[in-house]
Amino acid sequence: ETGTVDEDSEVLQGDRDWLEYWQLLFKLTVKDIEDFQKSYKNSEEELEDVKAAYLNFKGDMDRIMESVMCADYTDEPRIREMIERAIDSGELPSYKAFVRESKQKMMSRRRRVEKEAKEAKKTKDELGLGGENDLQALIQRRSKDREREMDDFFAQLEAKYGNNAKKGGKKTAAKKRKT
């Protein structure tokens, strides 16, 4: 409730609903993220972030698009326009990487992002994700799979080493009697 995590605390020991615990600490929903995205786009904060990314990456649009929050390939024309206005007003220097970027590079960036989006959708469908509690279900399913694997591992060890009760410890006892 205070926002601190004390690993030695008695509260953290034993069985605990960790999802509930972290939700207590960080009250964040998908709607909160969407609301932030709406307020961030076209804001002064986004403009400052775009300018900083432009200067930091010396006009490389690939890296600018990767580093600006909430930006995807559909936002590229808007971000490019923001940078061009800043260059025209003298706020930003003109870099060759930005001014002379070829159409081919723009299209390859777009194709790459679209391909990644398709792969992400395919993976999401394979894992059965779609709602807010899907991550929790995925973690629980993975936990059960690991538990099953561990049980199989122990069963193999038991089959291999557990049934050989006749072989152990008698040799040393026989040697001690002879002396």
PDB file of N, CA, C and O in Angstrom, residues 2 8 18 48 77-79 87 97 109 111 129-130 132 141 158 167 171-172 174:
ATOM      1  N   THR A   2       2.091   1.158   0.524  1.00  0.00           N
ATOM      2  CA  THR A   2       2.967   2.320   0.570  1.00  0.00           C
ATOM      3  C   THR A   2       3.798   2.459  -0.693  1.00  0.00           C
ATOM      4  O   THR A   2       4.434   3.475  -0.904  1.00  0.00           O
ATOM      5  N   ASP A   8      11.943  -9.154   2.943  1.00  0.00           N
ATOM      6  CA  ASP A   8      12.029  -9.912   4.184  1.00  0.00           C
ATOM      7  C   ASP A   8      10.732  -9.861   4.978  1.00  0.00           C
ATOM      8  O   ASP A   8      10.630 -10.487   6.037  1.00  0.00           O
ATOM      9  N   TRP A  18      -0.201 -12.901  -5.918  1.00  0.00           N
ATOM     10  CA  TRP A  18       0.753 -11.883  -6.373  1.00  0.00           C
ATOM     11  C   TRP A  18       0.121 -10.883  -7.321  1.00  0.00           C
ATOM     12  O   TRP A  18       0.484  -9.714  -7.337  1.00  0.00           O
ATOM     13  N   GLU A  48       8.567  17.575 -27.585  1.00  0.00           N
ATOM     14  CA  GLU A  48       9.896  17.617 -26.959  1.00  0.00           C
ATOM     15  C   GLU A  48      10.608  16.266 -27.092  1.00  0.00           C
ATOM     16  O   GLU A  48      11.811  16.218 -27.337  1.00  0.00           O
ATOM     17  N   PRO A  77       4.084  10.136 -40.751  1.00  0.00           N
ATOM     18  CA  PRO A  77       3.913  11.427 -41.442  1.00  0.00           C
ATOM     19  C   PRO A  77       3.741  12.593 -40.461  1.00  0.00           C
ATOM     20  O   PRO A  77       4.289  13.679 -40.673  1.00  0.00           O
ATOM     21  N   ARG A  78       2.989  12.374 -39.387  1.00  0.00           N
ATOM     22  CA  ARG A  78       2.769  13.414 -38.390  1.00  0.00           C
ATOM     23  C   ARG A  78       4.082  13.780 -37.688  1.00  0.00           C
ATOM     24  O   ARG A  78       4.405  14.963 -37.512  1.00  0.00           O
ATOM     25  N   ILE A  79       4.880  12.786 -37.337  1.00  0.00           N
ATOM     26  CA  ILE A  79       6.157  13.024 -36.658  1.00  0.00           C
ATOM     27  C   ILE A  79       7.144  13.699 -37.611  1.00  0.00           C
ATOM     28  O   ILE A  79       7.863  14.630 -37.231  1.00  0.00           O
ATOM     29  N   ILE A  87      12.726  22.193 -38.028  1.00  0.00           N
ATOM     30  CA  ILE A  87      13.901  22.518 -38.861  1.00  0.00           C
ATOM     31  C   ILE A  87      13.679  23.868 -39.547  1.00  0.00           C
ATOM     32  O   ILE A  87      14.575  24.718 -39.574  1.00  0.00           O
ATOM     33  N   ALA A  97      20.586  12.367 -42.873  1.00  0.00           N
ATOM     34  CA  ALA A  97      19.844  11.123 -42.682  1.00  0.00           C
ATOM     35  C   ALA A  97      18.339  11.363 -42.713  1.00  0.00           C
ATOM     36  O   ALA A  97      17.575  10.510 -43.165  1.00  0.00           O
ATOM     37  N   ARG A 109      10.852   0.211 -43.849  1.00  0.00           N
ATOM     38  CA  ARG A 109      10.498   0.376 -42.436  1.00  0.00           C
ATOM     39  C   ARG A 109       9.031   0.001 -42.227  1.00  0.00           C
ATOM     40  O   ARG A 109       8.685  -0.721 -41.297  1.00  0.00           O
ATOM     41  N   ARG A 111       7.132  -1.994 -44.150  1.00  0.00           N
ATOM     42  CA  ARG A 111       6.957  -3.440 -44.343  1.00  0.00           C
ATOM     43  C   ARG A 111       7.436  -4.220 -43.126  1.00  0.00           C
ATOM     44  O   ARG A 111       6.794  -5.174 -42.696  1.00  0.00           O
ATOM     45  N   LEU A 129      -4.382 -15.222 -26.294  1.00  0.00           N
ATOM     46  CA  LEU A 129      -4.492 -13.964 -25.555  1.00  0.00           C
ATOM     47  C   LEU A 129      -5.503 -13.049 -26.233  1.00  0.00           C
ATOM     48  O   LEU A 129      -5.676 -13.091 -27.427  1.00  0.00           O
ATOM     49  N   GLY A 130      -6.149 -12.200 -25.442  1.00  0.00           N
ATOM     50  CA  GLY A 130      -7.093 -11.257 -26.031  1.00  0.00           C
ATOM     51  C   GLY A 130      -7.701 -10.324 -25.014  1.00  0.00           C
ATOM     52  O   GLY A 130      -8.033  -9.204 -25.326  1.00  0.00           O
ATOM     53  N   GLU A 132      -8.010  -8.805 -20.681  1.00  0.00           N
ATOM     54  CA  GLU A 132      -7.125  -8.267 -19.649  1.00  0.00           C
ATOM     55  C   GLU A 132      -6.536  -9.340 -18.756  1.00  0.00           C
ATOM     56  O   GLU A 132      -5.440  -9.203 -18.258  1.00  0.00           O
ATOM     57  N   ARG A 141      -0.966 -21.210 -16.757  1.00  0.00           N
ATOM     58  CA  ARG A 141      -0.808 -22.380 -17.626  1.00  0.00           C
ATOM     59  C   ARG A 141       0.658 -22.775 -17.709  1.00  0.00           C
ATOM     60  O   ARG A 141       1.008 -23.950 -17.627  1.00  0.00           O
ATOM     61  N   GLU A 158      13.074 -41.405  -9.780  1.00  0.00           N
ATOM     62  CA  GLU A 158      12.608 -42.455  -8.880  1.00  0.00           C
ATOM     63  C   GLU A 158      12.676 -43.812  -9.555  1.00  0.00           C
ATOM     64  O   GLU A 158      13.099 -44.803  -8.941  1.00  0.00           O
ATOM     65  N   LYS A 167      21.161 -52.885  -3.568  1.00  0.00           N
ATOM     66  CA  LYS A 167      22.555 -52.543  -3.870  1.00  0.00           C
ATOM     67  C   LYS A 167      23.234 -51.700  -2.809  1.00  0.00           C
ATOM     68  O   LYS A 167      24.438 -51.702  -2.723  1.00  0.00           O
ATOM     69  N   LYS A 171      28.108 -53.579   1.297  1.00  0.00           N
ATOM     70  CA  LYS A 171      29.515 -53.879   1.024  1.00  0.00           C
ATOM     71  C   LYS A 171      30.416 -53.342   2.122  1.00  0.00           C
ATOM     72  O   LYS A 171      31.333 -54.022   2.553  1.00  0.00           O
ATOM     73  N   THR A 172      30.166 -52.168   2.599  1.00  0.00           N
ATOM     74  CA  THR A 172      31.008 -51.596   3.649  1.00  0.00           C
ATOM     75  C   THR A 172      30.839 -52.367   4.946  1.00  0.00           C
ATOM     76  O   THR A 172      31.811 -52.580   5.683  1.00  0.00           O
ATOM     77  N   ALA A 174      30.175 -55.563   5.206  1.00  0.00           N
ATOM     78  CA  ALA A 174      30.862 -56.862   5.060  1.00  0.00           C
ATOM     79  C   ALA A 174      32.367 -56.662   5.226  1.00  0.00           C
ATOM     80  O   ALA A 174      33.048 -57.522   5.813  1.00  0.00           O
TER      81      ALA A 174
END
